[in-house]
């Protein structure tokens, strides 16, 4: 799966619809890769087209002020639009322009996996749901996009024509912020989409253990998340062989599998391939000698840590449960 920066590069090169030929700058969106709140507008305007940044013009100033009054830090949110290029004269994006651009948005949501999405305006709501109706009706519902709560509110530009709408948007954004605060982090991507068949995937990984009290974690560059070396089982490989090969490739270390420690199964939807996946990951405790770690491209850091440190920096609950299993296996051995 690509990274947010990879998607942004594709968007900047994109010529899949007419807007790609007349824009000054494409506007892929901006924000942290682990943002809890994800805002979706309609399409860039003149100022965004000039700067390549989302919501920096008049609507952007209104949005920034509303975020502030709802106690949401703009820099903590991911902000983008359905269409990434400016339609001439700020006309509405056409159906074919939405259809060609929407996959970029879906992939961005997949990668960020926010806790809540805020659809700013009907255009954005229509692009992400099957709802067709007025905004006053939409505000009565809480939508779900691929398992992620979605709150609909007016586009900030509406405030220019109708000032009282500002308070409504503020209220909706405050509700979304509360959802973001109270929703648990999501595991393993987006919930499966009904009606799509499942493709099976098997991966294997090893928790590298130094024979004492330390385990090795590595950090991915694209997501900035700490994890355990693992990868897909290739044809003809045993699960142990995969775990050891991944450790060698990702961290440059040789090891010996000690014992299997955990098997995790989860199901998710990947919008890039438009497929549901049924994935099983098998984990082993792997004894390694603490030699020189040589990280594969795509990884930026490594750390030898105790069980407690590992649980503090691991993002996913699943990974923490694997560490618990590793610690239990080590205790049984001693
Ligand atoms: N309006 C939008 O919908 N998106 C932008 O990026 C700017 C204004």
mmCIF file of N, CA, C and O in Angstrom, residues 98-198:
data_model
loop_
_atom_site.group_PDB
_atom_site.id
_atom_site.type_symbol
_atom_site.label_atom_id
_atom_site.label_comp_id
_atom_site.label_asym_id
_atom_site.label_seq_id
_atom_site.Cartn_x
_atom_site.Cartn_y
_atom_site.Cartn_z
ATOM 1 N N UNK A 98 -15.530 13.829 -10.263
ATOM 2 C CA UNK A 98 -15.627 13.243 -8.911
ATOM 3 C C UNK A 98 -15.222 11.768 -8.985
ATOM 4 O O UNK A 98 -14.418 11.286 -8.180
ATOM 5 N N UNK A 99 -15.751 11.073 -9.977
ATOM 6 C CA UNK A 99 -15.482 9.627 -10.079
ATOM 7 C C UNK A 99 -13.986 9.354 -10.265
ATOM 8 O O UNK A 99 -13.455 8.399 -9.702
ATOM 9 N N UNK A 100 -13.301 10.189 -11.027
ATOM 10 C CA UNK A 100 -11.860 9.921 -11.256
ATOM 11 C C UNK A 100 -11.021 10.313 -10.043
ATOM 12 O O UNK A 100 -9.972 9.719 -9.798
ATOM 13 N N UNK A 101 -11.465 11.290 -9.289
ATOM 14 C CA UNK A 101 -10.639 11.793 -8.180
ATOM 15 C C UNK A 101 -10.916 11.069 -6.857
ATOM 16 O O UNK A 101 -10.043 10.988 -5.999
ATOM 17 N N UNK A 102 -12.110 10.549 -6.706
ATOM 18 C CA UNK A 102 -12.536 9.944 -5.428
ATOM 19 C C UNK A 102 -11.599 8.847 -4.906
ATOM 20 O O UNK A 102 -11.349 8.769 -3.705
ATOM 21 N N UNK A 103 -11.040 7.995 -5.786
ATOM 22 C CA UNK A 103 -10.138 6.957 -5.257
ATOM 23 C C UNK A 103 -8.949 7.514 -4.464
ATOM 24 O O UNK A 103 -8.493 6.873 -3.516
ATOM 25 N N UNK A 104 -8.470 8.710 -4.807
ATOM 26 C CA UNK A 104 -7.366 9.296 -4.026
ATOM 27 C C UNK A 104 -7.825 9.536 -2.586
ATOM 28 O O UNK A 104 -7.119 9.251 -1.637
ATOM 29 N N UNK A 105 -9.047 10.078 -2.476
ATOM 30 C CA UNK A 105 -9.598 10.356 -1.146
ATOM 31 C C UNK A 105 -9.782 9.053 -0.355
ATOM 32 O O UNK A 105 -9.426 8.975 0.824
ATOM 33 N N UNK A 106 -10.296 8.038 -1.025
ATOM 34 C CA UNK A 106 -10.538 6.755 -0.336
ATOM 35 C C UNK A 106 -9.221 6.163 0.165
ATOM 36 O O UNK A 106 -9.143 5.645 1.284
ATOM 37 N N UNK A 107 -8.190 6.278 -0.644
ATOM 38 C CA UNK A 107 -6.887 5.736 -0.220
ATOM 39 C C UNK A 107 -6.318 6.554 0.940
ATOM 40 O O UNK A 107 -5.684 6.010 1.848
ATOM 41 N N UNK A 108 -6.536 7.865 0.906
ATOM 42 C CA UNK A 108 -6.049 8.699 2.027
ATOM 43 C C UNK A 108 -6.749 8.287 3.325
ATOM 44 O O UNK A 108 -6.115 8.146 4.367
ATOM 45 N N UNK A 109 -8.069 8.071 3.247
ATOM 46 C CA UNK A 109 -8.814 7.680 4.458
ATOM 47 C C UNK A 109 -8.317 6.322 4.955
ATOM 48 O O UNK A 109 -8.109 6.115 6.151
ATOM 49 N N UNK A 110 -8.093 5.401 4.007
ATOM 50 C CA UNK A 110 -7.556 4.069 4.359
ATOM 51 C C UNK A 110 -6.259 4.163 5.142
ATOM 52 O O UNK A 110 -6.028 3.412 6.078
ATOM 53 N N UNK A 111 -5.391 5.054 4.696
ATOM 54 C CA UNK A 111 -4.065 5.146 5.321
ATOM 55 C C UNK A 111 -4.127 5.840 6.679
ATOM 56 O O UNK A 111 -3.495 5.414 7.634
ATOM 57 N N UNK A 112 -4.891 6.908 6.753
ATOM 58 C CA UNK A 112 -4.942 7.677 8.015
ATOM 59 C C UNK A 112 -5.773 6.911 9.058
ATOM 60 O O UNK A 112 -5.454 6.915 10.236
ATOM 61 N N UNK A 113 -6.790 6.211 8.594
ATOM 62 C CA UNK A 113 -7.716 5.509 9.488
ATOM 63 C C UNK A 113 -8.134 6.406 10.649
ATOM 64 O O UNK A 113 -7.841 6.126 11.817
ATOM 65 N N UNK A 114 -8.769 7.546 10.331
ATOM 66 C CA UNK A 114 -9.138 8.481 11.398
ATOM 67 C C UNK A 114 -10.228 7.893 12.283
ATOM 68 O O UNK A 114 -10.849 6.884 11.925
ATOM 69 N N UNK A 115 -10.460 8.546 13.401
ATOM 70 C CA UNK A 115 -11.552 8.082 14.274
ATOM 71 C C UNK A 115 -12.883 8.690 13.874
ATOM 72 O O UNK A 115 -13.928 8.199 14.260
ATOM 73 N N UNK A 116 -12.805 9.795 13.129
ATOM 74 C CA UNK A 116 -14.053 10.408 12.643
ATOM 75 C C UNK A 116 -13.754 11.184 11.351
ATOM 76 O O UNK A 116 -12.656 11.710 11.173
ATOM 77 N N UNK A 117 -14.760 11.188 10.470
ATOM 78 C CA UNK A 117 -14.655 11.970 9.233
ATOM 79 C C UNK A 117 -15.691 13.082 9.312
ATOM 80 O O UNK A 117 -16.816 12.838 9.762
ATOM 81 N N UNK A 118 -15.319 14.290 8.895
ATOM 82 C CA UNK A 118 -16.301 15.371 8.821
ATOM 83 C C UNK A 118 -16.463 15.740 7.351
ATOM 84 O O UNK A 118 -15.501 16.159 6.697
ATOM 85 N N UNK A 119 -17.680 15.534 6.833
ATOM 86 C CA UNK A 119 -17.974 15.912 5.450
ATOM 87 C C UNK A 119 -18.445 17.353 5.456
ATOM 88 O O UNK A 119 -19.483 17.665 6.035
ATOM 89 N N UNK A 120 -17.650 18.218 4.820
ATOM 90 C CA UNK A 120 -17.991 19.641 4.782
ATOM 91 C C UNK A 120 -18.801 19.915 3.519
ATOM 92 O O UNK A 120 -18.252 20.089 2.431
ATOM 93 N N UNK A 121 -20.103 19.895 3.643
ATOM 94 C CA UNK A 121 -20.979 20.185 2.504
ATOM 95 C C UNK A 121 -21.519 18.922 1.867
ATOM 96 O O UNK A 121 -20.995 17.823 2.038
ATOM 97 N N UNK A 122 -22.603 19.116 1.094
ATOM 98 C CA UNK A 122 -23.297 17.972 0.489
ATOM 99 C C UNK A 122 -22.449 17.245 -0.547
ATOM 100 O O UNK A 122 -22.519 16.032 -0.693
ATOM 101 N N UNK A 123 -21.624 18.007 -1.267
ATOM 102 C CA UNK A 123 -20.794 17.396 -2.312
ATOM 103 C C UNK A 123 -19.924 16.298 -1.705
ATOM 104 O O UNK A 123 -19.810 15.194 -2.229
ATOM 105 N N UNK A 124 -19.334 16.629 -0.571
ATOM 106 C CA UNK A 124 -18.459 15.676 0.112
ATOM 107 C C UNK A 124 -19.274 14.516 0.692
ATOM 108 O O UNK A 124 -18.884 13.349 0.583
ATOM 109 N N UNK A 125 -20.412 14.831 1.281
ATOM 110 C CA UNK A 125 -21.276 13.784 1.851
ATOM 111 C C UNK A 125 -21.724 12.812 0.760
ATOM 112 O O UNK A 125 -21.701 11.597 0.946
ATOM 113 N N UNK A 126 -22.103 13.366 -0.402
ATOM 114 C CA UNK A 126 -22.568 12.506 -1.502
ATOM 115 C C UNK A 126 -21.425 11.621 -2.026
ATOM 116 O O UNK A 126 -21.658 10.512 -2.476
ATOM 117 N N UNK A 127 -20.213 12.150 -1.966
ATOM 118 C CA UNK A 127 -19.070 11.367 -2.480
ATOM 119 C C UNK A 127 -18.735 10.199 -1.555
ATOM 120 O O UNK A 127 -18.140 9.217 -1.982
ATOM 121 N N UNK A 128 -19.107 10.310 -0.277
ATOM 122 C CA UNK A 128 -18.698 9.285 0.687
ATOM 123 C C UNK A 128 -19.835 8.385 1.169
ATOM 124 O O UNK A 128 -19.587 7.418 1.879
ATOM 125 N N UNK A 129 -21.058 8.751 0.835
ATOM 126 C CA UNK A 129 -22.205 7.938 1.279
ATOM 127 C C UNK A 129 -23.211 7.810 0.131
ATOM 128 O O UNK A 129 -23.076 8.484 -0.900
ATOM 129 N N UNK A 130 -24.238 6.991 0.354
ATOM 130 C CA UNK A 130 -25.285 6.869 -0.677
ATOM 131 C C UNK A 130 -26.450 7.812 -0.362
ATOM 132 O O UNK A 130 -27.457 7.816 -1.064
ATOM 133 N N UNK A 131 -26.303 8.603 0.698
ATOM 134 C CA UNK A 131 -27.369 9.538 1.090
ATOM 135 C C UNK A 131 -27.584 10.587 -0.010
ATOM 136 O O UNK A 131 -26.623 11.117 -0.567
ATOM 137 N N UNK A 132 -28.838 10.860 -0.323
ATOM 138 C CA UNK A 132 -29.164 11.954 -1.242
ATOM 139 C C UNK A 132 -30.308 12.735 -0.622
ATOM 140 O O UNK A 132 -31.433 12.255 -0.567
ATOM 141 N N UNK A 133 -30.017 13.894 -0.122
ATOM 142 C CA UNK A 133 -31.064 14.695 0.515
ATOM 143 C C UNK A 133 -30.446 16.014 0.936
ATOM 144 O O UNK A 133 -29.319 16.336 0.549
ATOM 145 N N UNK A 134 -31.135 16.754 1.774
ATOM 146 C CA UNK A 134 -30.650 18.082 2.155
ATOM 147 C C UNK A 134 -29.697 17.976 3.346
ATOM 148 O O UNK A 134 -29.686 16.971 4.065
ATOM 149 N N UNK A 135 -28.932 19.034 3.570
ATOM 150 C CA UNK A 135 -28.017 19.031 4.715
ATOM 151 C C UNK A 135 -28.801 19.069 6.026
ATOM 152 O O UNK A 135 -28.405 18.445 7.007
ATOM 153 N N UNK A 136 -29.932 19.781 6.035
ATOM 154 C CA UNK A 136 -30.667 19.828 7.306
ATOM 155 C C UNK A 136 -31.160 18.418 7.678
ATOM 156 O O UNK A 136 -31.195 18.069 8.857
ATOM 157 N N UNK A 137 -31.460 17.598 6.682
ATOM 158 C CA UNK A 137 -31.856 16.215 6.958
ATOM 159 C C UNK A 137 -30.614 15.392 7.339
ATOM 160 O O UNK A 137 -30.646 14.616 8.304
ATOM 161 N N UNK A 138 -29.538 15.594 6.602
ATOM 162 C CA UNK A 138 -28.308 14.800 6.844
ATOM 163 C C UNK A 138 -27.804 14.989 8.271
ATOM 164 O O UNK A 138 -27.279 14.064 8.885
ATOM 165 N N UNK A 139 -27.991 16.191 8.818
ATOM 166 C CA UNK A 139 -27.471 16.487 10.162
ATOM 167 C C UNK A 139 -28.208 15.710 11.261
ATOM 168 O O UNK A 139 -27.755 15.690 12.394
ATOM 169 N N UNK A 140 -29.305 15.090 10.878
ATOM 170 C CA UNK A 140 -30.045 14.300 11.885
ATOM 171 C C UNK A 140 -29.433 12.904 12.042
ATOM 172 O O UNK A 140 -29.763 12.170 12.948
ATOM 173 N N UNK A 141 -28.561 12.514 11.092
ATOM 174 C CA UNK A 141 -28.003 11.162 11.114
ATOM 175 C C UNK A 141 -26.535 11.161 11.487
ATOM 176 O O UNK A 141 -25.826 12.149 11.283
ATOM 177 N N UNK A 142 -26.090 9.993 12.008
ATOM 178 C CA UNK A 142 -24.638 9.779 12.049
ATOM 179 C C UNK A 142 -24.330 8.710 11.010
ATOM 180 O O UNK A 142 -24.827 7.590 11.085
ATOM 181 N N UNK A 143 -23.538 9.070 10.006
ATOM 182 C CA UNK A 143 -23.211 8.137 8.936
ATOM 183 C C UNK A 143 -21.986 7.316 9.319
ATOM 184 O O UNK A 143 -21.276 7.636 10.285
ATOM 185 N N UNK A 144 -21.747 6.278 8.530
ATOM 186 C CA UNK A 144 -20.539 5.475 8.721
ATOM 187 C C UNK A 144 -19.909 5.265 7.355
ATOM 188 O O UNK A 144 -20.596 4.867 6.414
ATOM 189 N N UNK A 145 -18.646 5.594 7.228
ATOM 190 C CA UNK A 145 -17.927 5.320 5.988
ATOM 191 C C UNK A 145 -16.928 4.197 6.265
ATOM 192 O O UNK A 145 -15.981 4.393 7.035
ATOM 193 N N UNK A 146 -17.161 3.020 5.675
ATOM 194 C CA UNK A 146 -16.263 1.860 5.891
ATOM 195 C C UNK A 146 -15.924 1.682 7.367
ATOM 196 O O UNK A 146 -14.754 1.534 7.734
ATOM 197 N N UNK A 147 -16.934 1.775 8.202
ATOM 198 C CA UNK A 147 -16.729 1.526 9.626
ATOM 199 C C UNK A 147 -16.297 2.750 10.427
ATOM 200 O O UNK A 147 -16.163 2.673 11.645
ATOM 201 N N UNK A 148 -16.059 3.879 9.754
ATOM 202 C CA UNK A 148 -15.605 5.089 10.466
ATOM 203 C C UNK A 148 -16.796 6.047 10.602
ATOM 204 O O UNK A 148 -17.458 6.349 9.602
ATOM 205 N N UNK A 149 -17.080 6.548 11.826
ATOM 206 C CA UNK A 149 -18.201 7.492 11.970
ATOM 207 C C UNK A 149 -17.981 8.722 11.088
ATOM 208 O O UNK A 149 -16.853 9.205 10.980
ATOM 209 N N UNK A 150 -19.064 9.180 10.478
ATOM 210 C CA UNK A 150 -18.962 10.343 9.582
ATOM 211 C C UNK A 150 -20.035 11.353 9.969
ATOM 212 O O UNK A 150 -21.209 11.005 10.072
ATOM 213 N N UNK A 151 -19.609 12.575 10.238
ATOM 214 C CA UNK A 151 -20.522 13.651 10.611
ATOM 215 C C UNK A 151 -20.622 14.610 9.422
ATOM 216 O O UNK A 151 -19.603 15.021 8.862
ATOM 217 N N UNK A 152 -21.859 14.946 9.063
ATOM 218 C CA UNK A 152 -22.055 15.876 7.947
ATOM 219 C C UNK A 152 -22.369 17.257 8.493
ATOM 220 O O UNK A 152 -23.141 17.397 9.447
ATOM 221 N N UNK A 153 -21.762 18.258 7.881
ATOM 222 C CA UNK A 153 -22.107 19.634 8.253
ATOM 223 C C UNK A 153 -21.986 20.533 7.023
ATOM 224 O O UNK A 153 -21.542 20.091 5.954
ATOM 225 N N UNK A 154 -22.367 21.776 7.190
ATOM 226 C CA UNK A 154 -22.321 22.705 6.055
ATOM 227 C C UNK A 154 -20.882 23.028 5.682
ATOM 228 O O UNK A 154 -19.974 22.983 6.537
ATOM 229 N N UNK A 155 -20.674 23.379 4.418
ATOM 230 C CA UNK A 155 -19.349 23.835 3.982
ATOM 231 C C UNK A 155 -19.104 25.222 4.597
ATOM 232 O O UNK A 155 -20.031 26.045 4.668
ATOM 233 N N UNK A 156 -17.868 25.495 5.058
ATOM 234 C CA UNK A 156 -17.613 26.811 5.685
ATOM 235 C C UNK A 156 -17.991 27.998 4.794
ATOM 236 O O UNK A 156 -18.339 29.069 5.301
ATOM 237 N N UNK A 157 -17.971 27.816 3.464
ATOM 238 C CA UNK A 157 -18.327 28.929 2.569
ATOM 239 C C UNK A 157 -19.779 29.361 2.798
ATOM 240 O O UNK A 157 -20.137 30.519 2.512
ATOM 241 N N UNK A 158 -20.618 28.475 3.332
ATOM 242 C CA UNK A 158 -22.027 28.819 3.568
ATOM 243 C C UNK A 158 -22.154 29.983 4.553
ATOM 244 O O UNK A 158 -23.124 30.744 4.504
ATOM 245 N N UNK A 159 -21.137 30.131 5.420
ATOM 246 C CA UNK A 159 -21.163 31.208 6.424
ATOM 247 C C UNK A 159 -21.141 32.585 5.740
ATOM 248 O O UNK A 159 -21.693 33.562 6.250
ATOM 249 N N UNK A 160 -20.523 32.635 4.544
ATOM 250 C CA UNK A 160 -20.434 33.915 3.820
ATOM 251 C C UNK A 160 -21.824 34.434 3.449
ATOM 252 O O UNK A 160 -22.038 35.632 3.339
ATOM 253 N N UNK A 161 -22.769 33.510 3.238
ATOM 254 C CA UNK A 161 -24.121 33.926 2.842
ATOM 255 C C UNK A 161 -25.095 33.885 3.997
ATOM 256 O O UNK A 161 -26.134 34.517 3.966
ATOM 257 N N UNK A 162 -24.751 33.113 5.013
ATOM 258 C CA UNK A 162 -25.700 32.900 6.105
ATOM 259 C C UNK A 162 -24.916 32.767 7.416
ATOM 260 O O UNK A 162 -24.508 31.666 7.792
ATOM 261 N N UNK A 163 -24.688 33.873 8.084
ATOM 262 C CA UNK A 163 -23.801 33.886 9.262
ATOM 263 C C UNK A 163 -24.175 32.891 10.368
ATOM 264 O O UNK A 163 -23.305 32.236 10.934
ATOM 265 N N UNK A 164 -25.473 32.733 10.672
ATOM 266 C CA UNK A 164 -25.818 31.817 11.777
ATOM 267 C C UNK A 164 -25.358 30.370 11.548
ATOM 268 O O UNK A 164 -25.260 29.594 12.501
ATOM 269 N N UNK A 165 -25.065 30.013 10.293
ATOM 270 C CA UNK A 165 -24.603 28.651 9.995
ATOM 271 C C UNK A 165 -23.283 28.352 10.722
ATOM 272 O O UNK A 165 -22.963 27.213 11.039
ATOM 273 N N UNK A 166 -22.555 29.414 11.046
ATOM 274 C CA UNK A 166 -21.264 29.235 11.722
ATOM 275 C C UNK A 166 -21.432 28.450 13.031
ATOM 276 O O UNK A 166 -20.672 27.520 13.312
ATOM 277 N N UNK A 167 -22.459 28.804 13.787
ATOM 278 C CA UNK A 167 -22.689 28.137 15.079
ATOM 279 C C UNK A 167 -23.053 26.674 14.871
ATOM 280 O O UNK A 167 -22.659 25.800 15.650
ATOM 281 N N UNK A 168 -23.788 26.410 13.781
ATOM 282 C CA UNK A 168 -24.166 25.018 13.480
ATOM 283 C C UNK A 168 -22.924 24.202 13.147
ATOM 284 O O UNK A 168 -22.747 23.074 13.641
ATOM 285 N N UNK A 169 -22.052 24.769 12.301
ATOM 286 C CA UNK A 169 -20.831 24.024 11.920
ATOM 287 C C UNK A 169 -19.990 23.782 13.173
ATOM 288 O O UNK A 169 -19.454 22.700 13.387
ATOM 289 N N UNK A 170 -19.917 24.803 14.015
ATOM 290 C CA UNK A 170 -19.110 24.668 15.233
ATOM 291 C C UNK A 170 -19.621 23.522 16.107
ATOM 292 O O UNK A 170 -18.863 22.704 16.603
ATOM 293 N N UNK A 171 -20.952 23.470 16.230
ATOM 294 C CA UNK A 171 -21.572 22.426 17.043
ATOM 295 C C UNK A 171 -21.262 21.044 16.453
ATOM 296 O O UNK A 171 -20.920 20.103 17.174
ATOM 297 N N UNK A 172 -21.371 20.928 15.132
ATOM 298 C CA UNK A 172 -21.118 19.626 14.483
ATOM 299 C C UNK A 172 -19.651 19.221 14.638
ATOM 300 O O UNK A 172 -19.347 18.046 14.858
ATOM 301 N N UNK A 173 -18.759 20.193 14.519
ATOM 302 C CA UNK A 173 -17.330 19.867 14.638
ATOM 303 C C UNK A 173 -17.004 19.490 16.090
ATOM 304 O O UNK A 173 -16.215 18.579 16.342
ATOM 305 N N UNK A 174 -17.645 20.159 17.030
ATOM 306 C CA UNK A 174 -17.419 19.810 18.447
ATOM 307 C C UNK A 174 -17.905 18.377 18.713
ATOM 308 O O UNK A 174 -17.253 17.617 19.437
ATOM 309 N N UNK A 175 -19.019 17.994 18.083
ATOM 310 C CA UNK A 175 -19.519 16.623 18.238
ATOM 311 C C UNK A 175 -18.515 15.627 17.643
ATOM 312 O O UNK A 175 -18.188 14.599 18.257
ATOM 313 N N UNK A 176 -18.001 15.972 16.459
ATOM 314 C CA UNK A 176 -17.007 15.081 15.815
ATOM 315 C C UNK A 176 -15.767 14.955 16.703
ATOM 316 O O UNK A 176 -15.211 13.862 16.850
ATOM 317 N N UNK A 177 -15.353 16.060 17.318
ATOM 318 C CA UNK A 177 -14.156 16.029 18.183
ATOM 319 C C UNK A 177 -14.405 15.115 19.377
ATOM 320 O O UNK A 177 -13.511 14.382 19.812
ATOM 321 N N UNK A 178 -15.629 15.157 19.876
ATOM 322 C CA UNK A 178 -15.965 14.284 21.020
ATOM 323 C C UNK A 178 -15.926 12.806 20.575
ATOM 324 O O UNK A 178 -15.407 11.956 21.298
ATOM 325 N N UNK A 179 -16.417 12.528 19.382
ATOM 326 C CA UNK A 179 -16.364 11.150 18.863
ATOM 327 C C UNK A 179 -14.900 10.720 18.734
ATOM 328 O O UNK A 179 -14.522 9.613 19.118
ATOM 329 N N UNK A 180 -14.067 11.637 18.223
ATOM 330 C CA UNK A 180 -12.643 11.302 18.039
ATOM 331 C C UNK A 180 -11.969 11.006 19.379
ATOM 332 O O UNK A 180 -11.124 10.129 19.473
ATOM 333 N N UNK A 181 -12.382 11.732 20.402
ATOM 334 C CA UNK A 181 -11.765 11.536 21.730
ATOM 335 C C UNK A 181 -12.210 10.221 22.359
ATOM 336 O O UNK A 181 -11.450 9.583 23.065
ATOM 337 N N UNK A 182 -13.449 9.824 22.080
ATOM 338 C CA UNK A 182 -14.005 8.689 22.828
ATOM 339 C C UNK A 182 -13.983 7.371 22.051
ATOM 340 O O UNK A 182 -14.252 6.327 22.618
ATOM 341 N N UNK A 183 -13.652 7.426 20.741
ATOM 342 C CA UNK A 183 -13.617 6.177 19.962
ATOM 343 C C UNK A 183 -12.264 5.519 20.155
ATOM 344 O O UNK A 183 -11.243 6.190 20.172
ATOM 345 N N UNK A 184 -12.286 4.181 20.252
ATOM 346 C CA UNK A 184 -11.027 3.436 20.410
ATOM 347 C C UNK A 184 -10.281 3.401 19.087
ATOM 348 O O UNK A 184 -10.912 3.395 18.032
ATOM 349 N N UNK A 185 -8.927 3.313 19.097
ATOM 350 C CA UNK A 185 -8.194 3.201 17.841
ATOM 351 C C UNK A 185 -8.614 1.957 17.074
ATOM 352 O O UNK A 185 -8.921 0.935 17.678
ATOM 353 N N UNK A 186 -8.651 2.071 15.769
ATOM 354 C CA UNK A 186 -9.095 0.947 14.944
ATOM 355 C C UNK A 186 -7.944 0.009 14.634
ATOM 356 O O UNK A 186 -6.827 0.427 14.495
ATOM 357 N N UNK A 187 -8.264 -1.264 14.547
ATOM 358 C CA UNK A 187 -7.246 -2.280 14.245
ATOM 359 C C UNK A 187 -7.378 -2.717 12.796
ATOM 360 O O UNK A 187 -8.475 -2.902 12.309
ATOM 361 N N UNK A 188 -6.240 -2.935 12.150
ATOM 362 C CA UNK A 188 -6.221 -3.650 10.876
ATOM 363 C C UNK A 188 -7.101 -3.070 9.785
ATOM 364 O O UNK A 188 -7.636 -3.817 8.984
ATOM 365 N N UNK A 189 -7.252 -1.778 9.723
ATOM 366 C CA UNK A 189 -7.919 -1.166 8.588
ATOM 367 C C UNK A 189 -9.423 -1.068 8.717
ATOM 368 O O UNK A 189 -9.979 -1.102 9.799
ATOM 369 N N UNK A 190 -10.038 -1.014 7.568
ATOM 370 C CA UNK A 190 -11.457 -0.699 7.486
ATOM 371 C C UNK A 190 -12.278 -1.988 7.550
ATOM 372 O O UNK A 190 -11.876 -3.010 7.020
ATOM 373 N N UNK A 191 -13.437 -1.916 8.195
ATOM 374 C CA UNK A 191 -14.288 -3.107 8.311
ATOM 375 C C UNK A 191 -14.652 -3.654 6.926
ATOM 376 O O UNK A 191 -14.820 -2.879 5.980
ATOM 377 N N UNK A 192 -14.803 -4.994 6.814
ATOM 378 C CA UNK A 192 -15.150 -5.577 5.514
ATOM 379 C C UNK A 192 -16.441 -4.971 4.959
ATOM 380 O O UNK A 192 -17.331 -4.616 5.727
ATOM 381 N N UNK A 193 -16.492 -4.855 3.648
ATOM 382 C CA UNK A 193 -17.692 -4.322 3.003
ATOM 383 C C UNK A 193 -18.568 -5.514 2.596
ATOM 384 O O UNK A 193 -18.081 -6.421 1.918
ATOM 385 N N UNK A 194 -19.837 -5.534 3.039
ATOM 386 C CA UNK A 194 -20.697 -6.688 2.721
ATOM 387 C C UNK A 194 -20.825 -6.885 1.211
ATOM 388 O O UNK A 194 -20.815 -5.914 0.451
ATOM 389 N N UNK A 195 -20.916 -8.157 0.819
ATOM 390 C CA UNK A 195 -21.165 -8.469 -0.592
ATOM 391 C C UNK A 195 -19.910 -8.648 -1.427
ATOM 392 O O UNK A 195 -19.987 -9.014 -2.590
ATOM 393 N N UNK A 196 -18.740 -8.371 -0.856
ATOM 394 C CA UNK A 196 -17.490 -8.539 -1.610
ATOM 395 C C UNK A 196 -16.791 -9.794 -1.074
ATOM 396 O O UNK A 196 -16.682 -9.951 0.142
ATOM 397 N N UNK A 197 -16.339 -10.701 -1.952
ATOM 398 C CA UNK A 197 -15.711 -11.928 -1.448
ATOM 399 C C UNK A 197 -14.394 -11.639 -0.719
ATOM 400 O O UNK A 197 -13.779 -10.600 -0.931
ATOM 401 N N UNK A 198 -13.996 -12.584 0.137
ATOM 402 C CA UNK A 198 -12.760 -12.427 0.911
ATOM 403 C C UNK A 198 -11.592 -13.108 0.209
ATOM 404 O O UNK A 198 -11.745 -14.206 -0.315
#
